[in-house]
Structure formats: structure tokens, C-alpha cells
Amino acid sequence: MIRLTCTNCRTVLDIDDGFAGGVCRCQHCGTIQTVPANLKGTGPSGPKTLYQNQSQAAATTGTGLDDLANVVASSGLTGSGSGLSNRLKKKTSALATTERPPSKRSVLLIAGIGVVVVAGAVGAWLATRGSNTHAPEQSTDGGTTSTPTHTGTGSTTSQPPPVVKGPSLLGLKLQGSQVIYLLDRSTVLQPVYDQIIGSVQKSLDTLSPSMKYQVIFWEVNGNVEQRPESPEQVSAASVTKTKESIEEVVCNGRGELLPALNKAIEKKPDQIVVVTGKELEAETVDAAIAATQGKSIHLDALFVGSGSGVEALKKLSEKTGGTFRTVSTEELNAYTR
């Protein structure tokens, strides 16, 4: 180091040996000083400010402006009149904080990953949709469009309930000039009884004015409820009254099919629709089949839910030339919504 006294303000300056034989500016008053070569080594020993050590060099931004700023600072050229060092440091700070834009390769990689993710999601959605879609079948019974009919297995399916144009009950087409609904009201049906009543109410709205109808409930404690008391011609007033009156019939006790079936047969209808969800005894089925022998009555059957009673009810409808199908609770809820 070189120790030198300012010729103007008389301040003692400590300058790097590299300025020997050259000039420098006083850091206090800004006066230019001549640095004699023979003063080299006259100042206190210490690290050289003109040259950076290895750790300092590693901390620079790599622009070269930091090095220049440090040289100027150590030379004393940072007086109030100069401002050169401050401007250089601001410049290097700006350069150091400037973010490099993402490379073209990174952008393409991110875009490619996004395309793969979207394509995978769309493919999964299409596969799921395709597995759950069932094309409707066109039947030959005069405009009935439906999904395949259940055939006595008692199992539930993910297919939507059949859609039938014209008079119908729970996907079953109603035909002829007179139809009788034969409803089980046993205690075992309490969980779905309200939905069964609701489905019959909706069915009454589908009947044509040329038809007659009646709702008969299975016998409980010796009582067979009939609404109305005898088959009536379809009209807005009669249907409204019947829809209200069947809500008054409670579901309670052990329902018996045969007494109600015999009353229905007496009315000589074209079609009887039996609705239940419990197992029928073999003797009951055989007696019901015998009661309809020799009569031009189609006895259709709807079994709500699943159980061992499915096969017995299926046999009853088949032996009388009728149609049988099961109705899951999901379908029943869908019809009455």
C-alpha cells in the first residue's frame, strides 16, 4: 500500500501499490494527486483493492462491469462530482437481476406434456361414455321404444327404464278397451309402496278416453279395496278422483292375491296387471292360472325389486299369455320422479 497526504485538504490517503507512478483522486475533496513511484510500500499492509481475490471474482455477475466499478471505487474516483461508480453499480445491478426468458425447448416440452394429458382425459371420458350408452330398440307393438326387457332374473341394470308411447305402466304397454290394476299392499312393500301408487297415478294419465279402468288392491283381513267400485270410462274427472282415492289405501298386513284376482276376472277385462314384490306360494300361482283358463284375459305381471318370488310370478304371466318383467327400485324411482 502507498500512504499519501492530499495536497489540498491534507487528508492522509492509503492507496493501492498499483497507482505508483500514476495519479489518483482524493476521496474527500476530489483533488487529483500525483503518486510518486518511490512511495510504493510506504502505507499499511493489507489486501489489495485493485485486484480481487478468487472468492470475490466468483461472486460477480460475469458482465465485467462489477470489476470496473470496484477499480474506480478503490482509485478514489468516487467523489461528489463524479458519480461514475454509482452509475456503474446501478448498471451491473440491473444486469444481474434481469431474468433470462425460457428457452424454446422448455416451452415446447411443457406444451407437449399438456397435449398428452388432455388427450388422455378425453380418451378416458369417451371410453366411459361408450360403455354406459345403450341404443334403444324399436319394438313391433305399435311405436314402443324401449331398452331390453328384464326376463325374470331379478337383477338390477344400469339401463334407463323403457319409454312406452301411449297407455303404459312402468314400461309395460296397456292394451285393450278395459284394464284392471291389481296392486299388492302387503307390509313387506312399505319401502316402495308410495312409489308404486305414484306410478299408477302416472299410468292413469296415459289412458285413452276410449278405455275403461279400475284399481283393485289385494285382500287384507278379508277386505278387497276397489277404486272405483266398478270399471269406469276414462275422463279427466274420474281419473282425478281415482288418483286421490288410491292414496287413502294403506299398505299394512298380509295381502292375498286370489280374492282380488277373482273380483277382477268377474269384470271381464282385456288385461289385468299384477304388481307385487313378494314371493308367491306355488298353490297360489296354480290356483290363479286355473282361474284364468278359458278366459280371454292377458295377465301381465310386474315384480318390483328382486327375490325368489320372481320365477313364480313369471310362470303366472307366461301361462296366461301375458308379459312379465322386473322393475328395479332405481327404475321405480325414475318413473315417479
C-alpha atoms as a printed R data frame, in Angstrom:
    type eleno elety resid chain resno        x       y       z
1   ATOM     1    CA   MET     A     1    0.000   0.000   0.000
2   ATOM     2    CA   ILE     A     2    1.016   3.656  -0.553
3   ATOM     3    CA   ARG     A     3    0.403   6.336   2.092
4   ATOM     4    CA   LEU     A     4   -0.034   9.828   0.614
5   ATOM     5    CA   THR     A     5   -1.142  13.216   2.048
6   ATOM     6    CA   CYS     A     6   -3.667  15.199  -0.049
7   ATOM     7    CA   THR     A     7   -2.123  18.438  -1.269
8   ATOM     8    CA   ASN     A     8   -5.444  20.292  -0.786
9   ATOM     9    CA   CYS     A     9   -7.288  19.019   2.300
10  ATOM    10    CA   ARG     A    10   -4.228  17.394   3.919
11  ATOM    11    CA   THR     A    11   -6.041  14.141   4.473
12  ATOM    12    CA   VAL     A    12   -3.826  11.068   4.681
13  ATOM    13    CA   LEU     A    13   -4.782   8.648   1.893
14  ATOM    14    CA   ASP     A    14   -3.994   4.915   1.672
15  ATOM    15    CA   ILE     A    15   -3.739   3.872  -1.986
16  ATOM    16    CA   ASP     A    16   -3.076   0.579  -3.726
17  ATOM    17    CA   ASP     A    17    0.503  -0.029  -4.917
18  ATOM    18    CA   GLY     A    18   -0.804  -0.238  -8.441
19  ATOM    19    CA   PHE     A    19   -1.131   3.586  -8.556
20  ATOM    20    CA   ALA     A    20    2.631   4.112  -8.022
21  ATOM    21    CA   GLY     A    21    3.964   6.443 -10.723
22  ATOM    22    CA   GLY     A    22    0.436   7.494 -11.728
23  ATOM    23    CA   VAL     A    23   -2.381   9.731 -10.446
24  ATOM    24    CA   CYS     A    24   -5.441   9.322  -8.233
25  ATOM    25    CA   ARG     A    25   -8.281  11.453  -6.908
26  ATOM    26    CA   CYS     A    26   -8.688  12.355  -3.241
27  ATOM    27    CA   GLN     A    27  -11.714  10.545  -1.879
28  ATOM    28    CA   HIS     A    28  -12.589  13.517   0.336
29  ATOM    29    CA   CYS     A    29  -12.109  16.691  -1.702
30  ATOM    30    CA   GLY     A    30  -11.733  15.266  -5.235
31  ATOM    31    CA   THR     A    31   -8.323  16.846  -5.923
32  ATOM    32    CA   ILE     A    32   -6.144  14.976  -8.429
33  ATOM    33    CA   GLN     A    33   -2.979  13.688  -6.751
34  ATOM    34    CA   THR     A    34    0.297  12.593  -8.314
35  ATOM    35    CA   VAL     A    35    1.527   9.340  -6.827
36  ATOM    36    CA   PRO     A    36    5.331   9.113  -6.772
37  ATOM    37    CA   ALA     A    37    6.744   5.703  -7.636
38  ATOM    38    CA   ASN     A    38    9.150   5.753  -4.693
39  ATOM    39    CA   LEU     A    39    6.239   5.773  -2.183
40  ATOM    40    CA   LYS     A    40    5.315   2.182  -3.038
41  ATOM    41    CA   GLY     A    41    5.120   0.097   0.137
42  ATOM    42    CA   THR     A    42    5.033   3.112   2.479
43  ATOM    43    CA   GLY     A    43    1.435   2.536   3.578
44  ATOM    44    CA   PRO     A    44   -0.031  -0.069   5.930
45  ATOM    45    CA   SER     A    45   -0.034  -3.688   4.804
46  ATOM    46    CA   GLY     A    46   -3.444  -5.164   3.792
47  ATOM    47    CA   PRO     A    47   -5.361  -6.723   0.921
48  ATOM    48    CA   LYS     A    48   -5.009  -5.055  -2.415
49  ATOM    49    CA   THR     A    49   -8.153  -3.329  -3.601
50  ATOM    50    CA   LEU     A    50   -7.109  -3.123  -7.221
51  ATOM    51    CA   TYR     A    51   -7.139  -6.871  -7.700
52  ATOM    52    CA   GLN     A    52   -9.930  -9.200  -6.490
53  ATOM    53    CA   ASN     A    53   -9.244 -12.478  -4.757
54  ATOM    54    CA   GLN     A    54  -10.713 -15.783  -6.008
55  ATOM    55    CA   SER     A    55  -13.851 -15.732  -3.837
56  ATOM    56    CA   GLN     A    56  -14.716 -12.173  -4.840
57  ATOM    57    CA   ALA     A    57  -14.366 -12.990  -8.531
58  ATOM    58    CA   ALA     A    58  -16.756 -15.911  -8.165
59  ATOM    59    CA   ALA     A    59  -19.435 -13.612  -6.730
60  ATOM    60    CA   THR     A    60  -19.518 -11.241  -9.712
61  ATOM    61    CA   THR     A    61  -22.250 -11.233 -12.298
62  ATOM    62    CA   GLY     A    62  -19.875 -12.066 -15.136
63  ATOM    63    CA   THR     A    63  -20.510  -8.793 -17.010
64  ATOM    64    CA   GLY     A    64  -17.101  -7.179 -16.206
65  ATOM    65    CA   LEU     A    65  -18.843  -4.003 -15.031
66  ATOM    66    CA   ASP     A    66  -18.512  -5.030 -11.368
67  ATOM    67    CA   ASP     A    67  -14.740  -5.283 -11.786
68  ATOM    68    CA   LEU     A    68  -14.583  -1.837 -13.349
69  ATOM    69    CA   ALA     A    69  -16.767  -0.378 -10.606
70  ATOM    70    CA   ASN     A    70  -14.515  -1.829  -7.903
71  ATOM    71    CA   VAL     A    71  -11.398  -0.438  -9.593
72  ATOM    72    CA   VAL     A    72  -12.935   3.011  -9.783
73  ATOM    73    CA   ALA     A    73  -14.022   2.820  -6.145
74  ATOM    74    CA   SER     A    74  -10.555   1.835  -4.989
75  ATOM    75    CA   SER     A    75   -8.946   4.567  -7.069
76  ATOM    76    CA   GLY     A    76  -10.780   7.268  -5.210
77  ATOM    77    CA   LEU     A    77  -12.741   8.409  -8.316
78  ATOM    78    CA   THR     A    78  -15.989   8.388  -6.350
79  ATOM    79    CA   GLY     A    79  -16.141  11.963  -5.220
80  ATOM    80    CA   SER     A    80  -19.259  14.079  -5.138
81  ATOM    81    CA   GLY     A    81  -18.571  15.459  -8.578
82  ATOM    82    CA   SER     A    82  -18.087  12.176 -10.398
83  ATOM    83    CA   GLY     A    83  -20.904   9.635  -9.724
84  ATOM    84    CA   LEU     A    84  -19.233   7.241 -12.173
85  ATOM    85    CA   SER     A    85  -19.001   4.386  -9.684
86  ATOM    86    CA   ASN     A    86  -22.661   4.718  -8.670
87  ATOM    87    CA   ARG     A    87  -23.806   4.612 -12.292
88  ATOM    88    CA   LEU     A    88  -21.674   1.554 -12.962
89  ATOM    89    CA   LYS     A    89  -23.056  -0.255  -9.927
90  ATOM    90    CA   LYS     A    90  -26.648   0.541 -10.923
91  ATOM    91    CA   LYS     A    91  -25.907  -0.828 -14.383
92  ATOM    92    CA   THR     A    92  -24.433  -4.072 -13.037
93  ATOM    93    CA   SER     A    93  -27.334  -4.471 -10.600
94  ATOM    94    CA   ALA     A    94  -29.845  -4.146 -13.431
95  ATOM    95    CA   LEU     A    95  -27.974  -6.691 -15.499
96  ATOM    96    CA   ALA     A    96  -27.747  -9.102 -12.574
97  ATOM    97    CA   THR     A    97  -31.484  -9.035 -11.876
98  ATOM    98    CA   THR     A    98  -32.613  -9.413 -15.485
99  ATOM    99    CA   GLU     A    99  -34.332 -12.780 -15.892
100 ATOM   100    CA   ARG     A   100  -33.480 -14.926 -18.809
101 ATOM   101    CA   PRO     A   101  -36.574 -15.858 -20.848
102 ATOM   102    CA   PRO     A   102  -37.442 -19.556 -21.012
103 ATOM   103    CA   SER     A   103  -35.800 -21.374 -23.862
104 ATOM   104    CA   LYS     A   104  -37.768 -22.529 -26.891
105 ATOM   105    CA   ARG     A   105  -37.051 -26.125 -25.969
106 ATOM   106    CA   SER     A   106  -38.648 -25.700 -22.496
107 ATOM   107    CA   VAL     A   107  -41.767 -24.139 -23.990
108 ATOM   108    CA   LEU     A   108  -42.170 -26.998 -26.478
109 ATOM   109    CA   LEU     A   109  -41.675 -29.607 -23.731
110 ATOM   110    CA   ILE     A   110  -44.349 -28.064 -21.498
111 ATOM   111    CA   ALA     A   111  -46.771 -27.776 -24.425
112 ATOM   112    CA   GLY     A   112  -46.196 -31.418 -25.358
113 ATOM   113    CA   ILE     A   113  -46.940 -32.622 -21.812
114 ATOM   114    CA   GLY     A   114  -50.145 -30.574 -21.776
115 ATOM   115    CA   VAL     A   115  -51.329 -32.113 -25.063
116 ATOM   116    CA   VAL     A   116  -50.705 -35.655 -23.759
117 ATOM   117    CA   VAL     A   117  -52.648 -35.007 -20.522
118 ATOM   118    CA   VAL     A   118  -55.635 -33.507 -22.352
119 ATOM   119    CA   ALA     A   119  -55.696 -36.336 -24.909
120 ATOM   120    CA   GLY     A   120  -55.650 -38.942 -22.132
121 ATOM   121    CA   ALA     A   121  -58.539 -37.280 -20.291
122 ATOM   122    CA   VAL     A   122  -60.657 -37.066 -23.450
123 ATOM   123    CA   GLY     A   123  -59.964 -40.711 -24.288
124 ATOM   124    CA   ALA     A   124  -60.992 -41.869 -20.798
125 ATOM   125    CA   TRP     A   125  -64.202 -39.846 -20.991
126 ATOM   126    CA   LEU     A   126  -65.128 -41.305 -24.394
127 ATOM   127    CA   ALA     A   127  -64.430 -44.847 -23.197
128 ATOM   128    CA   THR     A   128  -66.648 -44.373 -20.130
129 ATOM   129    CA   ARG     A   129  -69.422 -42.819 -22.174
130 ATOM   130    CA   GLY     A   130  -69.325 -45.603 -24.721
131 ATOM   131    CA   SER     A   131  -69.594 -48.330 -22.076
132 ATOM   132    CA   ASN     A   132  -72.684 -46.738 -20.482
133 ATOM   133    CA   THR     A   133  -74.616 -45.924 -23.646
134 ATOM   134    CA   HIS     A   134  -77.282 -48.322 -24.843
135 ATOM   135    CA   ALA     A   135  -79.030 -47.843 -28.142
136 ATOM   136    CA   PRO     A   136  -82.806 -48.124 -27.813
137 ATOM   137    CA   GLU     A   137  -84.606 -50.941 -29.586
138 ATOM   138    CA   GLN     A   138  -87.649 -50.422 -31.770
139 ATOM   139    CA   SER     A   139  -90.384 -52.869 -30.827
140 ATOM   140    CA   THR     A   140  -93.137 -54.183 -33.045
141 ATOM   141    CA   ASP     A   141  -96.087 -53.294 -30.820
142 ATOM   142    CA   GLY     A   142  -97.005 -50.013 -32.405
143 ATOM   143    CA   GLY     A   143  -94.414 -47.401 -31.533
144 ATOM   144    CA   THR     A   144  -92.956 -48.653 -28.289
145 ATOM   145    CA   THR     A   145  -89.328 -47.623 -27.922
146 ATOM   146    CA   SER     A   146  -87.520 -49.264 -25.043
147 ATOM   147    CA   THR     A   147  -84.366 -50.838 -23.765
148 ATOM   148    CA   PRO     A   148  -84.260 -54.650 -23.486
149 ATOM   149    CA   THR     A   149  -86.916 -56.090 -21.113
150 ATOM   150    CA   HIS     A   150  -85.874 -57.829 -17.907
151 ATOM   151    CA   THR     A   151  -86.518 -61.544 -18.079
152 ATOM   152    CA   GLY     A   152  -87.065 -62.795 -14.567
153 ATOM   153    CA   THR     A   153  -83.513 -62.593 -13.265
154 ATOM   154    CA   GLY     A   154  -84.427 -60.085 -10.569
155 ATOM   155    CA   SER     A   155  -81.165 -58.238 -11.094
156 ATOM   156    CA   THR     A   156  -80.905 -54.503 -11.499
157 ATOM   157    CA   THR     A   157  -79.297 -52.910 -14.533
158 ATOM   158    CA   SER     A   158  -77.764 -49.553 -15.374
159 ATOM   159    CA   GLN     A   159  -80.108 -49.175 -18.351
160 ATOM   160    CA   PRO     A   160  -82.727 -46.411 -18.237
161 ATOM   161    CA   PRO     A   161  -86.349 -47.515 -17.822
162 ATOM   162    CA   PRO     A   162  -88.235 -48.287 -21.053
163 ATOM   163    CA   VAL     A   163  -90.126 -45.428 -22.661
164 ATOM   164    CA   VAL     A   164  -93.534 -46.502 -23.973
165 ATOM   165    CA   LYS     A   165  -95.762 -44.351 -26.127
166 ATOM   166    CA   GLY     A   166  -99.423 -44.453 -25.210
167 ATOM   167    CA   PRO     A   167 -101.085 -46.254 -22.269
168 ATOM   168    CA   SER     A   168  -98.473 -47.921 -20.072
169 ATOM   169    CA   LEU     A   169  -97.413 -48.813 -16.531
170 ATOM   170    CA   LEU     A   170  -93.747 -48.977 -15.519
171 ATOM   171    CA   GLY     A   171  -92.665 -49.678 -19.095
172 ATOM   172    CA   LEU     A   172  -95.415 -52.222 -19.751
173 ATOM   173    CA   LYS     A   173  -97.783 -51.393 -22.608
174 ATOM   174    CA   LEU     A   174 -101.504 -51.418 -21.730
175 ATOM   175    CA   GLN     A   175 -103.793 -52.731 -24.449
176 ATOM   176    CA   GLY     A   176 -107.468 -53.423 -24.978
177 ATOM   177    CA   SER     A   177 -110.571 -51.483 -24.057
178 ATOM   178    CA   GLN     A   178 -110.536 -52.345 -20.342
179 ATOM   179    CA   VAL     A   179 -107.619 -52.711 -17.939
180 ATOM   180    CA   ILE     A   180 -107.503 -53.526 -14.225
181 ATOM   181    CA   TYR     A   181 -104.550 -52.748 -11.960
182 ATOM   182    CA   LEU     A   182 -104.133 -55.456  -9.286
183 ATOM   183    CA   LEU     A   183 -101.896 -53.989  -6.555
184 ATOM   184    CA   ASP     A   184 -100.317 -55.819  -3.629
185 ATOM   185    CA   ARG     A   185 -100.470 -53.808  -0.385
186 ATOM   186    CA   SER     A   186  -98.642 -56.209   1.928
187 ATOM   187    CA   THR     A   187  -96.494 -54.760   4.707
188 ATOM   188    CA   VAL     A   188  -93.350 -56.059   3.014
189 ATOM   189    CA   LEU     A   189  -93.854 -53.477   0.242
190 ATOM   190    CA   GLN     A   190  -93.917 -50.442   2.541
191 ATOM   191    CA   PRO     A   191  -90.462 -49.151   1.418
192 ATOM   192    CA   VAL     A   192  -91.698 -48.841  -2.207
193 ATOM   193    CA   TYR     A   193  -95.463 -48.618  -1.786
194 ATOM   194    CA   ASP     A   194  -95.682 -44.843  -2.266
195 ATOM   195    CA   GLN     A   195  -93.671 -45.128  -5.487
196 ATOM   196    CA   ILE     A   196  -95.980 -47.897  -6.744
197 ATOM   197    CA   ILE     A   197  -99.021 -45.690  -6.086
198 ATOM   198    CA   GLY     A   198  -97.256 -42.797  -7.837
199 ATOM   199    CA   SER     A   199  -96.514 -44.947 -10.892
200 ATOM   200    CA   VAL     A   200 -100.183 -45.996 -11.131
201 ATOM   201    CA   GLN     A   201 -101.262 -42.349 -10.900
202 ATOM   202    CA   LYS     A   202  -98.965 -41.511 -13.795
203 ATOM   203    CA   SER     A   203 -100.246 -44.514 -15.732
204 ATOM   204    CA   LEU     A   204 -103.852 -43.341 -15.364
205 ATOM   205    CA   ASP     A   205 -102.861 -40.122 -17.131
206 ATOM   206    CA   THR     A   206 -101.712 -42.143 -20.168
207 ATOM   207    CA   LEU     A   207 -105.012 -43.949 -20.725
208 ATOM   208    CA   SER     A   208 -107.064 -43.002 -23.773
209 ATOM   209    CA   PRO     A   209 -110.672 -41.750 -23.419
210 ATOM   210    CA   SER     A   210 -111.964 -44.886 -25.144
211 ATOM   211    CA   MET     A   211 -110.698 -47.138 -22.331
212 ATOM   212    CA   LYS     A   212 -112.193 -48.278 -19.047
213 ATOM   213    CA   TYR     A   213 -110.123 -48.876 -15.920
214 ATOM   214    CA   GLN     A   214 -110.218 -49.930 -12.274
215 ATOM   215    CA   VAL     A   215 -107.685 -50.278  -9.427
216 ATOM   216    CA   ILE     A   216 -108.140 -53.317  -7.153
217 ATOM   217    CA   PHE     A   217 -105.962 -53.974  -4.105
218 ATOM   218    CA   TRP     A   218 -105.068 -57.422  -2.799
219 ATOM   219    CA   GLU     A   219 -107.221 -58.666   0.076
220 ATOM   220    CA   VAL     A   220 -106.045 -57.766   3.591
221 ATOM   221    CA   ASN     A   221 -108.027 -59.017   6.605
222 ATOM   222    CA   GLY     A   222 -110.909 -60.067   4.349
223 ATOM   223    CA   ASN     A   223 -111.189 -56.664   2.678
224 ATOM   224    CA   VAL     A   224 -110.627 -56.061  -1.049
225 ATOM   225    CA   GLU     A   225 -110.383 -52.338  -1.831
226 ATOM   226    CA   GLN     A   226 -111.688 -51.250  -5.284
227 ATOM   227    CA   ARG     A   227 -111.223 -47.733  -6.708
228 ATOM   228    CA   PRO     A   228 -113.658 -47.011  -8.265
229 ATOM   229    CA   GLU     A   229 -116.159 -49.688  -7.228
230 ATOM   230    CA   SER     A   230 -116.521 -50.823 -10.851
231 ATOM   231    CA   PRO     A   231 -114.622 -50.070 -14.084
232 ATOM   232    CA   GLU     A   232 -115.196 -46.513 -15.300
233 ATOM   233    CA   GLN     A   233 -114.749 -44.764 -18.609
234 ATOM   234    CA   VAL     A   234 -111.632 -42.623 -18.702
235 ATOM   235    CA   SER     A   235 -112.312 -38.932 -18.154
236 ATOM   236    CA   ALA     A   236 -110.445 -36.117 -16.526
237 ATOM   237    CA   ALA     A   237 -112.830 -36.031 -13.572
238 ATOM   238    CA   SER     A   238 -112.829 -39.799 -12.939
239 ATOM   239    CA   VAL     A   239 -109.065 -40.111 -13.230
240 ATOM   240    CA   THR     A   240 -108.505 -37.205 -10.824
241 ATOM   241    CA   LYS     A   241 -110.897 -38.748  -8.293
242 ATOM   242    CA   THR     A   242 -109.266 -42.167  -8.572
243 ATOM   243    CA   LYS     A   243 -105.759 -40.757  -8.182
244 ATOM   244    CA   GLU     A   244 -106.835 -39.137  -4.928
245 ATOM   245    CA   SER     A   245 -108.729 -42.148  -3.589
246 ATOM   246    CA   ILE     A   246 -105.945 -44.719  -4.075
247 ATOM   247    CA   GLU     A   247 -103.710 -42.633  -1.819
248 ATOM   248    CA   GLU     A   248 -106.100 -43.447   1.036
249 ATOM   249    CA   VAL     A   249 -105.468 -47.207   0.804
250 ATOM   250    CA   VAL     A   250 -102.801 -48.126   3.336
251 ATOM   251    CA   CYS     A   251 -100.044 -50.694   2.979
252 ATOM   252    CA   ASN     A   252 -100.408 -52.929   6.007
253 ATOM   253    CA   GLY     A   253 -100.963 -56.630   6.649
254 ATOM   254    CA   ARG     A   254 -100.640 -59.760   4.540
255 ATOM   255    CA   GLY     A   255 -102.044 -59.293   1.056
256 ATOM   256    CA   GLU     A   256 -103.817 -62.199  -0.660
257 ATOM   257    CA   LEU     A   257 -103.867 -62.342  -4.474
258 ATOM   258    CA   LEU     A   258 -106.671 -64.835  -5.232
259 ATOM   259    CA   PRO     A   259 -109.684 -62.958  -3.751
260 ATOM   260    CA   ALA     A   260 -108.699 -59.778  -5.594
261 ATOM   261    CA   LEU     A   261 -107.944 -61.709  -8.807
262 ATOM   262    CA   ASN     A   262 -111.353 -63.361  -8.763
263 ATOM   263    CA   LYS     A   263 -113.049 -59.968  -8.424
264 ATOM   264    CA   ALA     A   264 -111.004 -58.665 -11.343
265 ATOM   265    CA   ILE     A   265 -111.900 -61.675 -13.525
266 ATOM   266    CA   GLU     A   266 -115.595 -61.052 -12.836
267 ATOM   267    CA   LYS     A   267 -115.297 -57.655 -14.592
268 ATOM   268    CA   LYS     A   268 -114.152 -59.421 -17.780
269 ATOM   269    CA   PRO     A   269 -111.288 -57.057 -18.600
270 ATOM   270    CA   ASP     A   270 -108.976 -57.419 -21.582
271 ATOM   271    CA   GLN     A   271 -105.878 -57.025 -19.415
272 ATOM   272    CA   ILE     A   272 -105.016 -57.478 -15.728
273 ATOM   273    CA   VAL     A   273 -101.700 -56.136 -14.457
274 ATOM   274    CA   VAL     A   274 -100.438 -57.690 -11.204
275 ATOM   275    CA   VAL     A   275  -97.925 -55.595  -9.259
276 ATOM   276    CA   THR     A   276  -96.088 -57.102  -6.294
277 ATOM   277    CA   GLY     A   277  -92.643 -57.546  -4.832
278 ATOM   278    CA   LYS     A   278  -93.016 -60.627  -2.655
279 ATOM   279    CA   GLU     A   279  -92.809 -64.374  -3.203
280 ATOM   280    CA   LEU     A   280  -95.985 -66.197  -4.191
281 ATOM   281    CA   GLU     A   281  -96.746 -69.686  -2.948
282 ATOM   282    CA   ALA     A   282  -96.917 -72.428  -5.578
283 ATOM   283    CA   GLU     A   283 -100.529 -73.203  -4.642
284 ATOM   284    CA   THR     A   284 -101.481 -69.550  -5.186
285 ATOM   285    CA   VAL     A   285  -99.856 -69.498  -8.615
286 ATOM   286    CA   ASP     A   286 -101.528 -72.731  -9.708
287 ATOM   287    CA   ALA     A   287 -104.930 -71.500  -8.487
288 ATOM   288    CA   ALA     A   288 -104.511 -68.191 -10.316
289 ATOM   289    CA   ILE     A   289 -103.603 -69.978 -13.542
290 ATOM   290    CA   ALA     A   290 -106.637 -72.227 -13.203
291 ATOM   291    CA   ALA     A   291 -108.908 -69.214 -12.562
292 ATOM   292    CA   THR     A   292 -107.949 -67.628 -15.880
293 ATOM   293    CA   GLN     A   293 -108.211 -70.773 -18.001
294 ATOM   294    CA   GLY     A   294 -110.680 -70.467 -20.865
295 ATOM   295    CA   LYS     A   295 -110.953 -66.704 -20.498
296 ATOM   296    CA   SER     A   296 -109.538 -64.225 -22.983
297 ATOM   297    CA   ILE     A   297 -107.640 -62.268 -20.333
298 ATOM   298    CA   HIS     A   298 -103.983 -61.289 -20.564
299 ATOM   299    CA   LEU     A   299 -102.474 -61.415 -17.085
300 ATOM   300    CA   ASP     A   300  -99.309 -59.324 -17.072
301 ATOM   301    CA   ALA     A   301  -97.026 -59.187 -14.047
302 ATOM   302    CA   LEU     A   302  -94.558 -56.644 -12.697
303 ATOM   303    CA   PHE     A   303  -92.161 -57.648  -9.915
304 ATOM   304    CA   VAL     A   304  -90.649 -54.721  -8.016
305 ATOM   305    CA   GLY     A   305  -87.129 -55.382  -6.725
306 ATOM   306    CA   SER     A   306  -85.576 -58.840  -6.674
307 ATOM   307    CA   GLY     A   307  -86.134 -62.071  -4.821
308 ATOM   308    CA   SER     A   308  -87.158 -65.693  -5.001
309 ATOM   309    CA   GLY     A   309  -90.710 -64.713  -5.976
310 ATOM   310    CA   VAL     A   310  -89.623 -63.704  -9.452
311 ATOM   311    CA   GLU     A   311  -89.875 -67.151 -11.051
312 ATOM   312    CA   ALA     A   312  -93.330 -67.868  -9.611
313 ATOM   313    CA   LEU     A   313  -94.769 -64.601 -10.918
314 ATOM   314    CA   LYS     A   314  -93.082 -65.137 -14.260
315 ATOM   315    CA   LYS     A   315  -94.730 -68.544 -14.548
316 ATOM   316    CA   LEU     A   316  -98.132 -66.985 -13.778
317 ATOM   317    CA   SER     A   317  -97.873 -64.433 -16.587
318 ATOM   318    CA   GLU     A   318  -96.457 -66.904 -19.120
319 ATOM   319    CA   LYS     A   319  -99.212 -69.489 -18.535
320 ATOM   320    CA   THR     A   320 -101.903 -66.854 -19.086
321 ATOM   321    CA   GLY     A   321 -100.361 -65.396 -22.251
322 ATOM   322    CA   GLY     A   322  -99.207 -62.235 -20.527
323 ATOM   323    CA   THR     A   323  -95.931 -60.318 -20.218
324 ATOM   324    CA   PHE     A   324  -93.576 -60.390 -17.262
325 ATOM   325    CA   ARG     A   325  -90.793 -58.005 -16.298
326 ATOM   326    CA   THR     A   326  -88.898 -56.989 -13.192
327 ATOM   327    CA   VAL     A   327  -88.663 -53.370 -12.112
328 ATOM   328    CA   SER     A   328  -85.675 -52.339 -10.022
329 ATOM   329    CA   THR     A   329  -86.085 -49.760  -7.281
330 ATOM   330    CA   GLU     A   330  -83.918 -47.431  -9.365
331 ATOM   331    CA   GLU     A   331  -86.335 -47.719 -12.290
332 ATOM   332    CA   LEU     A   332  -89.316 -47.260  -9.991
333 ATOM   333    CA   ASN     A   333  -87.839 -44.059  -8.620
334 ATOM   334    CA   ALA     A   334  -87.078 -42.846 -12.146
335 ATOM   335    CA   TYR     A   335  -90.701 -43.375 -13.244
336 ATOM   336    CA   THR     A   336  -92.138 -41.488 -10.287
337 ATOM   337    CA   ARG     A   337  -89.759 -38.519 -10.301
